[in-house]
PDB file of C-alpha atoms and ligand atoms in Angstrom:
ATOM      1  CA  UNK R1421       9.350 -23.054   9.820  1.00  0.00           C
ATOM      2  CA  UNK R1422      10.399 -19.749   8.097  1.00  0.00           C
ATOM      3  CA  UNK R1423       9.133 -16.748  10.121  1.00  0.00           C
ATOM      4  CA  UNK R1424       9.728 -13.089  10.384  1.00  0.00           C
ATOM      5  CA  UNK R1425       9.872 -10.807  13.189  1.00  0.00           C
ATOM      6  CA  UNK R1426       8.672  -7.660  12.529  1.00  0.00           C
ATOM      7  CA  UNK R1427       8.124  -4.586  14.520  1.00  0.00           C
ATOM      8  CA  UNK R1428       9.475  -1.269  15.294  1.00  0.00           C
ATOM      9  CA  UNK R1429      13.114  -0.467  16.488  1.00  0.00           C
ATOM     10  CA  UNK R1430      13.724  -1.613  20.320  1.00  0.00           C
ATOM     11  CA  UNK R1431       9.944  -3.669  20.271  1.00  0.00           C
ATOM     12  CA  UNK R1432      12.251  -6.971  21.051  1.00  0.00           C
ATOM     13  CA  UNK R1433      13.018  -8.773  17.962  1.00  0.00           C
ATOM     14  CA  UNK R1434      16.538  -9.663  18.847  1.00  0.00           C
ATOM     15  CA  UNK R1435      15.289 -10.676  22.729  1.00  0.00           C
ATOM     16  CA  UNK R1436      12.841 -13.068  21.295  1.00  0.00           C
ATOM     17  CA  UNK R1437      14.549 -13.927  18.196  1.00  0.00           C
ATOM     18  CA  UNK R1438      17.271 -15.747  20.477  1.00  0.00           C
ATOM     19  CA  UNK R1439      14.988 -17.494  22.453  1.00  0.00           C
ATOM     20  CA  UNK R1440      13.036 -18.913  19.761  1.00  0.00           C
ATOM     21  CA  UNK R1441      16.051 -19.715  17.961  1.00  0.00           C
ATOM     22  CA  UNK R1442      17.454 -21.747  20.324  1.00  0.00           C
ATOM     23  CA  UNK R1443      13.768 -23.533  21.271  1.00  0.00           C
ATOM     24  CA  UNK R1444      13.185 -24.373  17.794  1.00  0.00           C
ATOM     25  CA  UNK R1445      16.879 -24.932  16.927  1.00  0.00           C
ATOM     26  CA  UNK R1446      16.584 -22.783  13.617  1.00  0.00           C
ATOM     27  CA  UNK R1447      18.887 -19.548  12.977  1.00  0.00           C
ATOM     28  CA  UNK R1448      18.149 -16.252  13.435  1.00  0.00           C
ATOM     29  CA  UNK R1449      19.097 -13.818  10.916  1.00  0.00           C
ATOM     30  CA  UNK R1450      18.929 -10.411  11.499  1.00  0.00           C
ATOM     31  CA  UNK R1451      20.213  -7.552   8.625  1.00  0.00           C
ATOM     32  CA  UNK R1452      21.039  -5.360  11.644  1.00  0.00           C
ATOM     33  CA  UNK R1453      23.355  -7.640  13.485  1.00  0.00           C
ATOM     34  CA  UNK R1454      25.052  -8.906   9.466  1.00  0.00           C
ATOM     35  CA  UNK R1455      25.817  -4.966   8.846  1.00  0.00           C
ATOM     36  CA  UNK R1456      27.215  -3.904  11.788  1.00  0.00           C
ATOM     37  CA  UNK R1457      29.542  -6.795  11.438  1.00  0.00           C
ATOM     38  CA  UNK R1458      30.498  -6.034   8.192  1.00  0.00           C
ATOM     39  CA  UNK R1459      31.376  -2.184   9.732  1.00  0.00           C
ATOM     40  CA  UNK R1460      33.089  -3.546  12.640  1.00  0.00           C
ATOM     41  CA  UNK R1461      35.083  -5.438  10.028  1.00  0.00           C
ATOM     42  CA  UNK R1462      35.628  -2.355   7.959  1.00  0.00           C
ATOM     43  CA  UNK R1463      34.409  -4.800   4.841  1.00  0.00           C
ATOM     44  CA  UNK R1464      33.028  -2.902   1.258  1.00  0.00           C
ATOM     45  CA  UNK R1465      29.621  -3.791   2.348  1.00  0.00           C
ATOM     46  CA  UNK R1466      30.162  -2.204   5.815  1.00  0.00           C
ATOM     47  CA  UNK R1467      31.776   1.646   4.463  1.00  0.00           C
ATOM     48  CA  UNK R1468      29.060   1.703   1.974  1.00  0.00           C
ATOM     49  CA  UNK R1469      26.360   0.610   4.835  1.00  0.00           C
ATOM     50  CA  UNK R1470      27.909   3.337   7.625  1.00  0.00           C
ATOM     51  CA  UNK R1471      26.157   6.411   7.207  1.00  0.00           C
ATOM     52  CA  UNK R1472      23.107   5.234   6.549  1.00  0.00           C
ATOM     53  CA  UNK R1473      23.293   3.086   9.502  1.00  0.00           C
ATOM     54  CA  UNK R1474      24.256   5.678  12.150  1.00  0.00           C
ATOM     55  CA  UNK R1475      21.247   8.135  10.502  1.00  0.00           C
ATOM     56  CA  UNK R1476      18.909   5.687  11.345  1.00  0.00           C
ATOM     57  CA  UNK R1477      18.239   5.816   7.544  1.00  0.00           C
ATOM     58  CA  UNK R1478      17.729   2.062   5.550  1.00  0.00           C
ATOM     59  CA  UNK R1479      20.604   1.122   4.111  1.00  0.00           C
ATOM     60  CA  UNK R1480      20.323   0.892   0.014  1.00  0.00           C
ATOM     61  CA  UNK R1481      17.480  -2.245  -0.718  1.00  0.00           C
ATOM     62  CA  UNK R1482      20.696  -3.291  -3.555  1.00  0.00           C
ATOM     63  CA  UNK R1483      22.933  -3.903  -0.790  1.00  0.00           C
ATOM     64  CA  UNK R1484      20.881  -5.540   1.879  1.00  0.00           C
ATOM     65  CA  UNK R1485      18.970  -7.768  -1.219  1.00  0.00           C
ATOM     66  CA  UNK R1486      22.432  -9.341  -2.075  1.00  0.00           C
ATOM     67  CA  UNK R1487      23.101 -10.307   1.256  1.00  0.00           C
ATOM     68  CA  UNK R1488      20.053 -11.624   2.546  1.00  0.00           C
ATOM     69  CA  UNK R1489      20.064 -13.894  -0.736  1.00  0.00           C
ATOM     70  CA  UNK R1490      23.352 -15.421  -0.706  1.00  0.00           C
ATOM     71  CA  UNK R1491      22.464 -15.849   3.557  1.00  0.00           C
ATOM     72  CA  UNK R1492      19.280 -17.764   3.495  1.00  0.00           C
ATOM     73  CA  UNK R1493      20.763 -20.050   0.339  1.00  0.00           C
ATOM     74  CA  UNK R1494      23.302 -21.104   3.417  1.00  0.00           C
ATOM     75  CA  UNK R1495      22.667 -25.050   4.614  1.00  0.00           C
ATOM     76  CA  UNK R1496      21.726 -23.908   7.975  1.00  0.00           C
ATOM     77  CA  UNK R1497      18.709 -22.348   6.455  1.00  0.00           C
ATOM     78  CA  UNK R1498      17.639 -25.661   4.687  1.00  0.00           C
ATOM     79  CA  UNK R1499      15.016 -26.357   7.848  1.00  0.00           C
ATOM     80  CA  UNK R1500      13.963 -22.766   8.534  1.00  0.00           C
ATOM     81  CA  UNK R1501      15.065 -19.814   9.663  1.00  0.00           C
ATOM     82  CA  UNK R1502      14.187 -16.452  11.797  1.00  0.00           C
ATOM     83  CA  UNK R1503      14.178 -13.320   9.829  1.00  0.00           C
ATOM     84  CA  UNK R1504      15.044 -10.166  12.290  1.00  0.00           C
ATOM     85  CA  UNK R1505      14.534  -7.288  10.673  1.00  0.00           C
ATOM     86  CA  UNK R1506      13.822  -7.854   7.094  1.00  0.00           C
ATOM     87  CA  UNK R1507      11.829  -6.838   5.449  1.00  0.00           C
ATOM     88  CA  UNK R1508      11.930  -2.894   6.040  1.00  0.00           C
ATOM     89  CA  UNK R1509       9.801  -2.070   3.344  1.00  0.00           C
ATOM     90  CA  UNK R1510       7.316  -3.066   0.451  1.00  0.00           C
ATOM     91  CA  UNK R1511      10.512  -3.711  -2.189  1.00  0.00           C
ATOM     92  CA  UNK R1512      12.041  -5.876   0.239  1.00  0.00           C
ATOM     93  CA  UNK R1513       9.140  -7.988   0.946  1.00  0.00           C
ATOM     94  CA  UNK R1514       8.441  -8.293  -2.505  1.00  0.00           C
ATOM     95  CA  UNK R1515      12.369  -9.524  -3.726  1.00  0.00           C
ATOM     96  CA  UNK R1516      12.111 -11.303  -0.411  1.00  0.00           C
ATOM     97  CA  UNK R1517       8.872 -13.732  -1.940  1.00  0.00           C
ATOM     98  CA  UNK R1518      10.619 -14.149  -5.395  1.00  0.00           C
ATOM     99  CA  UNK R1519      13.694 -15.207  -3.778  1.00  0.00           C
ATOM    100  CA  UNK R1520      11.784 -17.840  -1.304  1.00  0.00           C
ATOM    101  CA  UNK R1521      10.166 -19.005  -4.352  1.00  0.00           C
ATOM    102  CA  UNK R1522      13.890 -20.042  -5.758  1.00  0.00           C
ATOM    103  CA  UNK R1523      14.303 -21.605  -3.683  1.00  0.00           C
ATOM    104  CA  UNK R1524      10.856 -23.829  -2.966  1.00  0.00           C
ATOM    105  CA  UNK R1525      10.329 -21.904   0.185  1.00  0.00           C
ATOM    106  CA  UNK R1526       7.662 -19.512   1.755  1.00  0.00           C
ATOM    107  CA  UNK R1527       6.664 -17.156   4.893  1.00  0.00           C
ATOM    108  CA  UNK R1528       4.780 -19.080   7.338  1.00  0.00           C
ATOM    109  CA  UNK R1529       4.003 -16.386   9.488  1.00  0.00           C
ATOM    110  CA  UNK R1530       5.105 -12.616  10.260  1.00  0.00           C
ATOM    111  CA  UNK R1531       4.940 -11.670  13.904  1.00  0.00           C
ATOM    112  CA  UNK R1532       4.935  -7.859  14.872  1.00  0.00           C
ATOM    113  CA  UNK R1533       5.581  -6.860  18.240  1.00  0.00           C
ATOM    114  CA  UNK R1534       3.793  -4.022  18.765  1.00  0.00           C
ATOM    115  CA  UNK R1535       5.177  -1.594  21.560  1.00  0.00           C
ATOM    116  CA  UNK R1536       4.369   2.117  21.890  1.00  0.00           C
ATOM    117  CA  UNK R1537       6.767   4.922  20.750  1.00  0.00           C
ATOM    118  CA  UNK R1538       7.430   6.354  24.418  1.00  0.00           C
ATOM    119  CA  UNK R1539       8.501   2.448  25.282  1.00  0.00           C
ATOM    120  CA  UNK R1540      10.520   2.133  22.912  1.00  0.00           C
ATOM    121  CA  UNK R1541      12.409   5.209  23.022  1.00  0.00           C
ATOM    122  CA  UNK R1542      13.116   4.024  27.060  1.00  0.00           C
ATOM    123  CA  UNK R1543      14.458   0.387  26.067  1.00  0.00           C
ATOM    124  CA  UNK R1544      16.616   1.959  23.145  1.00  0.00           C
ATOM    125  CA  UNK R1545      18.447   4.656  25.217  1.00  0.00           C
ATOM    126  CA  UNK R1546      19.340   1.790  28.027  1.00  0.00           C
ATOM    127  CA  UNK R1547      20.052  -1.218  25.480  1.00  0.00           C
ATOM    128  CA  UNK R1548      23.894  -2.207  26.047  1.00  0.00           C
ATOM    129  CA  UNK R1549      25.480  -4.700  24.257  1.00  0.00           C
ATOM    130  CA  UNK R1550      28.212  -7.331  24.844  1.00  0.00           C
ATOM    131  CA  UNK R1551      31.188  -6.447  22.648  1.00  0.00           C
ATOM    132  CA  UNK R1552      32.220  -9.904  21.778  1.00  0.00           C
ATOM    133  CA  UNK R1553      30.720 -10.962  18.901  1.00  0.00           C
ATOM    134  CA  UNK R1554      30.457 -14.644  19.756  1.00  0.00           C
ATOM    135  CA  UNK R1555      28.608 -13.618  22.313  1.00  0.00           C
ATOM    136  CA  UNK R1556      26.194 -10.984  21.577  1.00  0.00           C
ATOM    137  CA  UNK R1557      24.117 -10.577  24.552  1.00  0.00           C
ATOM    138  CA  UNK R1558      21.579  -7.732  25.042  1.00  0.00           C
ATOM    139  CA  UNK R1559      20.833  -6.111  28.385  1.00  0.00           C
ATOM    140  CA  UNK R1560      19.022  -2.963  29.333  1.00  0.00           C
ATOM    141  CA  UNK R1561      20.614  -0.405  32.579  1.00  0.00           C
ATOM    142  CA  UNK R1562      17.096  -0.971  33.934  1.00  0.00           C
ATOM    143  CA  UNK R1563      14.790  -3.418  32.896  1.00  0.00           C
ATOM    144  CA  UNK R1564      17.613  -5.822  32.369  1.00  0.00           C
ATOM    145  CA  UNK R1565      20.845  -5.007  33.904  1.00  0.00           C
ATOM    146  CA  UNK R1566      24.137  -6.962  34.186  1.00  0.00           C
ATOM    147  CA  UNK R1567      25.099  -8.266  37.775  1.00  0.00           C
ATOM    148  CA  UNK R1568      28.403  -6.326  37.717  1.00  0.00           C
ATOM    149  CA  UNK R1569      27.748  -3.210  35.812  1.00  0.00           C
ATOM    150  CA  UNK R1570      29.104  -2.829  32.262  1.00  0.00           C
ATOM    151  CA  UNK R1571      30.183  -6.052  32.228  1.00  0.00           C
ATOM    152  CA  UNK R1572      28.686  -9.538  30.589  1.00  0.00           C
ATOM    153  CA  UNK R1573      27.289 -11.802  32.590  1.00  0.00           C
ATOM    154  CA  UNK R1574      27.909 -14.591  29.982  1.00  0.00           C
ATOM    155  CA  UNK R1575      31.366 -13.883  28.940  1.00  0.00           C
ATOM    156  CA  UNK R1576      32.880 -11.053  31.100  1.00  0.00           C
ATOM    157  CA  UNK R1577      33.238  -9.046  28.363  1.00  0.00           C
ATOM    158  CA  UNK R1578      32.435  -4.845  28.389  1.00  0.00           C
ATOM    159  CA  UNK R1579      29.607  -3.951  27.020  1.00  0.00           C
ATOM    160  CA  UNK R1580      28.576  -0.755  24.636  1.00  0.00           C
ATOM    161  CA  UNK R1581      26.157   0.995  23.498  1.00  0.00           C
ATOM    162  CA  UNK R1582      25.246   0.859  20.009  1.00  0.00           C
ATOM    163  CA  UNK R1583      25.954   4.145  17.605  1.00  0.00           C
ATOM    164  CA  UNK R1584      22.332   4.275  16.458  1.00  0.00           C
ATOM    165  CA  UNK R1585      21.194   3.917  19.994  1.00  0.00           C
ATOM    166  CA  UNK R1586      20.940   7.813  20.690  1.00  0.00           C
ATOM    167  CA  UNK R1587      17.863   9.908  21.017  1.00  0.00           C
ATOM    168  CA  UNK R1588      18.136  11.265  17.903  1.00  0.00           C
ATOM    169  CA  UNK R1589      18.824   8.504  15.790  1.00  0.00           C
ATOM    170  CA  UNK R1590      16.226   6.870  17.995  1.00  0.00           C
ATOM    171  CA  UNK R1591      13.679   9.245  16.513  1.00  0.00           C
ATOM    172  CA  UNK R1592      15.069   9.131  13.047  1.00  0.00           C
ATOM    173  CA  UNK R1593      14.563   5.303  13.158  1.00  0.00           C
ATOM    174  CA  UNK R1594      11.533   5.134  14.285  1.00  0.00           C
ATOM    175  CA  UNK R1595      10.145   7.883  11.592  1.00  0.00           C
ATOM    176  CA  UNK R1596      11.347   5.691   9.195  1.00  0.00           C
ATOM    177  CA  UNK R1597       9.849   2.762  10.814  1.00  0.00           C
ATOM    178  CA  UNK R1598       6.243   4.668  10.401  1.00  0.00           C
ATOM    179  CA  UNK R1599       7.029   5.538   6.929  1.00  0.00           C
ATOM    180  CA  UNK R1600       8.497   2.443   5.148  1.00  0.00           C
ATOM    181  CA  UNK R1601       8.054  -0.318   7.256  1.00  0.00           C
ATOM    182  CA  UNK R1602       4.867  -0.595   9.116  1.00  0.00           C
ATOM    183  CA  UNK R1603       2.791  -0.708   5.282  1.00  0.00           C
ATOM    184  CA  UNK R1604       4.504  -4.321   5.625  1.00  0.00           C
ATOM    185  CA  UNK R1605       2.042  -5.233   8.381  1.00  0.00           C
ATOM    186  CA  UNK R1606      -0.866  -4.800   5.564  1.00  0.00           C
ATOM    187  CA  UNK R1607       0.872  -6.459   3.061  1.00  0.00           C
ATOM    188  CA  UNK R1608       1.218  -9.553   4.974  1.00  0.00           C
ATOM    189  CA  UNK R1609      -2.524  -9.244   6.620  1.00  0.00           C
ATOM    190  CA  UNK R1610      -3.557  -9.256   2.945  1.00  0.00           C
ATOM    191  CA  UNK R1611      -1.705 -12.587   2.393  1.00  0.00           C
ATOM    192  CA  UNK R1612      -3.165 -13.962   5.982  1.00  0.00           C
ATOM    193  CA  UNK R1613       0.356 -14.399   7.155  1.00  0.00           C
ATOM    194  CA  UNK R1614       0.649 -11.960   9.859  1.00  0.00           C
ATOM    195  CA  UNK R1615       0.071 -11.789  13.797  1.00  0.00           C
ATOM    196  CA  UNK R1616      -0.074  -8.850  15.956  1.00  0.00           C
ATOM    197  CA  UNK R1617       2.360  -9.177  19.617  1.00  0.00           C
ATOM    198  CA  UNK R1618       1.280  -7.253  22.584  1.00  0.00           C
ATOM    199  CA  UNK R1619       4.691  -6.525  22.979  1.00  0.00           C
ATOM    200  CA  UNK R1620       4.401  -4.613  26.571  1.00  0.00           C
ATOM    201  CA  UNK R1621       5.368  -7.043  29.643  1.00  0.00           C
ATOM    202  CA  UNK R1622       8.118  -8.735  30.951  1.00  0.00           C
ATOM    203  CA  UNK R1623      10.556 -10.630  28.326  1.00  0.00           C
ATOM    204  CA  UNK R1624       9.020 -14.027  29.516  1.00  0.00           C
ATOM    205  CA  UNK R1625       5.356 -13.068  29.028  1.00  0.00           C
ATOM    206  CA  UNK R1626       5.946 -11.429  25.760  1.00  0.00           C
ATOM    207  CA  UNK R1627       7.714 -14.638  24.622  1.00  0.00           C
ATOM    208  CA  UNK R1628       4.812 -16.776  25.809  1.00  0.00           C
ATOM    209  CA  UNK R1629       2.486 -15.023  23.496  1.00  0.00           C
ATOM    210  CA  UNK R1630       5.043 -15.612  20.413  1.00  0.00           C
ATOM    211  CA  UNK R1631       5.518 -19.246  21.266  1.00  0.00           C
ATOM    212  CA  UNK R1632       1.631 -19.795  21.340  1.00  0.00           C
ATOM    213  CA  UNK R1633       1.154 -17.472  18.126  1.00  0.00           C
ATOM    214  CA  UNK R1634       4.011 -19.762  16.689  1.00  0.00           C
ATOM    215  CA  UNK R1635       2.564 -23.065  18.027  1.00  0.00           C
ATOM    216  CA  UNK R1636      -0.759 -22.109  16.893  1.00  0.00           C
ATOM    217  CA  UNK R1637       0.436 -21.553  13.234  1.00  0.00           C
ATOM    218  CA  UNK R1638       2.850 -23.501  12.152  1.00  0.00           C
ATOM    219  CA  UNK R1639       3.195 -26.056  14.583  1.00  0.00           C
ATOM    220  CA  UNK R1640       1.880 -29.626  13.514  1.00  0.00           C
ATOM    221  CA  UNK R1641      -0.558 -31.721  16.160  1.00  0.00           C
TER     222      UNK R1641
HETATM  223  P1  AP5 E 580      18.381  -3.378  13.408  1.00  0.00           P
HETATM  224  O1  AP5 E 580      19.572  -3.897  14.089  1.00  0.00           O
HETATM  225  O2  AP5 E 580      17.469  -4.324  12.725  1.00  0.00           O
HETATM  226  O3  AP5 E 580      17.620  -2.490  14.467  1.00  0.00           O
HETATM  227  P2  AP5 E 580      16.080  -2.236  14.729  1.00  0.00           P
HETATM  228  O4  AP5 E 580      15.070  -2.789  13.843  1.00  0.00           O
HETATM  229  O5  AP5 E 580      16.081  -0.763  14.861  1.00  0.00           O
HETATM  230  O6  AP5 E 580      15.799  -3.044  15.991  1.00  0.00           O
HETATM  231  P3  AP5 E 580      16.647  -3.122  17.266  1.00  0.00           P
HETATM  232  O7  AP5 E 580      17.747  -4.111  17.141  1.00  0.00           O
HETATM  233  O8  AP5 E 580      17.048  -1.723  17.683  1.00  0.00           O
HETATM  234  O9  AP5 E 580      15.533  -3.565  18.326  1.00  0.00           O
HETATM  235  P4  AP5 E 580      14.894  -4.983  18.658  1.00  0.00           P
HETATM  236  O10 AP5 E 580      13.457  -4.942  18.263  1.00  0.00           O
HETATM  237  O11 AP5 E 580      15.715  -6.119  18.165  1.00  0.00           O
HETATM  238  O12 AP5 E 580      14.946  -4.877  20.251  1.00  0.00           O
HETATM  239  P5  AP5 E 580      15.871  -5.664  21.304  1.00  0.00           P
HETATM  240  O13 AP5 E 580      15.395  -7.068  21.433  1.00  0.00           O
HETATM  241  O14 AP5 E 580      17.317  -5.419  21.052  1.00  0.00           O
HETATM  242  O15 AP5 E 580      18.806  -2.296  12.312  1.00  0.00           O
HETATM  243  C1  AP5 E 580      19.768  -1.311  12.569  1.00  0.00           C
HETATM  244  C2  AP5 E 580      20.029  -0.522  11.286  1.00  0.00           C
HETATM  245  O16 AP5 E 580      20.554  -1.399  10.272  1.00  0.00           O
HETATM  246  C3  AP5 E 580      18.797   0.115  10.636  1.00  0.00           C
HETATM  247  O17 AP5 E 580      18.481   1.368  11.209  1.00  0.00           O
HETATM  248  C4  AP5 E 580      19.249   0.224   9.180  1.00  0.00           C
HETATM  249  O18 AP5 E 580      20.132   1.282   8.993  1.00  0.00           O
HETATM  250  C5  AP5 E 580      20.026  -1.074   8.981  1.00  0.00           C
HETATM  251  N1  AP5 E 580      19.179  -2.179   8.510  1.00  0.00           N
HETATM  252  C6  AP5 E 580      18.896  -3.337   9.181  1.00  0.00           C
HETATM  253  N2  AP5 E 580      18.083  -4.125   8.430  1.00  0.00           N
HETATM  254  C7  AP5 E 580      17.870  -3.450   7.266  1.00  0.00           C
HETATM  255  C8  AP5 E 580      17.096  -3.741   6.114  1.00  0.00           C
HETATM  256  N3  AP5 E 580      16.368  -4.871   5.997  1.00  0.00           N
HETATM  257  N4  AP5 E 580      17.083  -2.832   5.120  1.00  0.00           N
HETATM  258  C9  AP5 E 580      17.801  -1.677   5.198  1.00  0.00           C
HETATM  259  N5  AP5 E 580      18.540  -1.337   6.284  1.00  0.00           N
HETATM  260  C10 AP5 E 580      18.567  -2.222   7.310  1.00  0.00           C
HETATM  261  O19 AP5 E 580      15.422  -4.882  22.646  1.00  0.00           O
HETATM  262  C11 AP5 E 580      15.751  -3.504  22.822  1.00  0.00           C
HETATM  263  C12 AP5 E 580      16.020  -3.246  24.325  1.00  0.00           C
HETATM  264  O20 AP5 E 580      14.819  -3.484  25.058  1.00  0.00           O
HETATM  265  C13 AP5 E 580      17.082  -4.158  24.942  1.00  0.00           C
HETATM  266  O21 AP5 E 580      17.836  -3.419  25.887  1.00  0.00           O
HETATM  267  C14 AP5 E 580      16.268  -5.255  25.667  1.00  0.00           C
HETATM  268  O22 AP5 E 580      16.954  -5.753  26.816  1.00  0.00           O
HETATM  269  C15 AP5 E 580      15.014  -4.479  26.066  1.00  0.00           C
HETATM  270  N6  AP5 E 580      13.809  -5.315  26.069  1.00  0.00           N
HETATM  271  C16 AP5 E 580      13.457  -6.286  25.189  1.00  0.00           C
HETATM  272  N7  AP5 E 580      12.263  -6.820  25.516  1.00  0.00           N
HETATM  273  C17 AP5 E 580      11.842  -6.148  26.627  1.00  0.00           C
HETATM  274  C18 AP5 E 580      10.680  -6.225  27.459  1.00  0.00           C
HETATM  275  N8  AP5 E 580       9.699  -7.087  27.178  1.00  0.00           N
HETATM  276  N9  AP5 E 580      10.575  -5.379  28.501  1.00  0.00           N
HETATM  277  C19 AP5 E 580      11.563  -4.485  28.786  1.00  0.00           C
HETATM  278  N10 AP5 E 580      12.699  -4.377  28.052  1.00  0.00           N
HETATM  279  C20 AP5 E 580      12.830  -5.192  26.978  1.00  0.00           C
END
């Protein structure tokens, strides 16, 4: 099953990317989470991702292309995979289909969680994140906090807020969200691939919705 989750910054890809990675034992690969590793790692991909990055801008489709290539040509991919976050824009999803096609594999479905702007500005501005990367886990200071506060309930480890996570890279993103991305949701209605999320409602209920979506798509009697 190769799927994409789509929708705007802080709709819950990540949440229910990590759930239905571990349910249908696939990976999840998100461009967000690959480049701010390769920053935190100071790597030639990460300096020349930075700026962009804590603009809220896209970083360079060059860049992101060569990564996302070499990724899903990994052996983990070979039974299907969760894209988080790519594609951002018409180019992408374009290099995304030629590159699928290498490699005798297709979208089976493109899920957008759709949450409204005000929403999503609240979960952004209260995200916090677990600082050890093996880890990874996402809370929010309301909706979803840690039992002892700034702390991981997994792991122990502190967690942080993410650069981009301010209200004015929050706005930023989300412009560019309107702008470049959301065309992607008629590109893949045209190609009867894609599914609309109510995204508003607890994490459980949202992911109920995406497992039936999922079920009801690509999920064999
Ligand atoms: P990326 O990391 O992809 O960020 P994003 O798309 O902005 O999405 P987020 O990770 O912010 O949100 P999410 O939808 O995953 O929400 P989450 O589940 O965490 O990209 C970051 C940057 O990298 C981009 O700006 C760009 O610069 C670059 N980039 C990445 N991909 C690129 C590409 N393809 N091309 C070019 N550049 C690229 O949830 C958010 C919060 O809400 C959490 O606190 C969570 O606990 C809470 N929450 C989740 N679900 C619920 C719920 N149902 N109710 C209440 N709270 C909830």
């Amino acid at each position: 099953m190769n799927l994409l989750l789509m929708g705007p910054p802080g709709a819950g890809k990540g949440t229910q990317g990590k759930r239905l990675a571990a349910k249908f034992s696939i990976p999840l690969v998100s461009t967000g989470d690959i480049l701010r590793a390769n920053v935190g790692e100071g790597t030639e991909l990460g300096k020349k991702a930075k700026d962009f990055m804590e603009k809220g801008a896209l970083v360079p489709d060059k860049l992101v292309l060569e990564m996302i290539e070499s990724r899903l040509d990994e052996d983990d991919c070979a039974d299907g995979f969760i894209l988080d976050g790519f594609p951002r824009n018409t180019a992408q999803a374009e290099a995304l289909e030629v590159t699928l096609y290498s490699l005798s594999k297709s979208v089976d479905l493109a899920l957008g969680i759709e949450v409204p702007p005000d929403e999503l500005v609240r979960r952004l501005c209260g995200r916090r994140v677990c600082t050890n990367k093996e880890c990874g886990s996402g809370y929010h200071v309301d909706f979803d906090p840690p039992a002892v506060d700034g702390a991981c309930d997994d792991c122990k480890s502190a967690l942080y807020q993410r650069a981009d996570d301010k209200e004015e890279t929050i706005k930023s993103r989300l412009e560019v969200y309107e702008e470049q991305t959301k065309p992607l949701i008629e590109y893949y209605t045209e190609r009867d691939l894609f599914k609309g999320i109510n995204g508003l409602g607890t994490v459980d209920e949202i992911n109920a919705l995406v497992t039936a979506a999922i079920d009801d798509r690509c999920v064999k009697p």
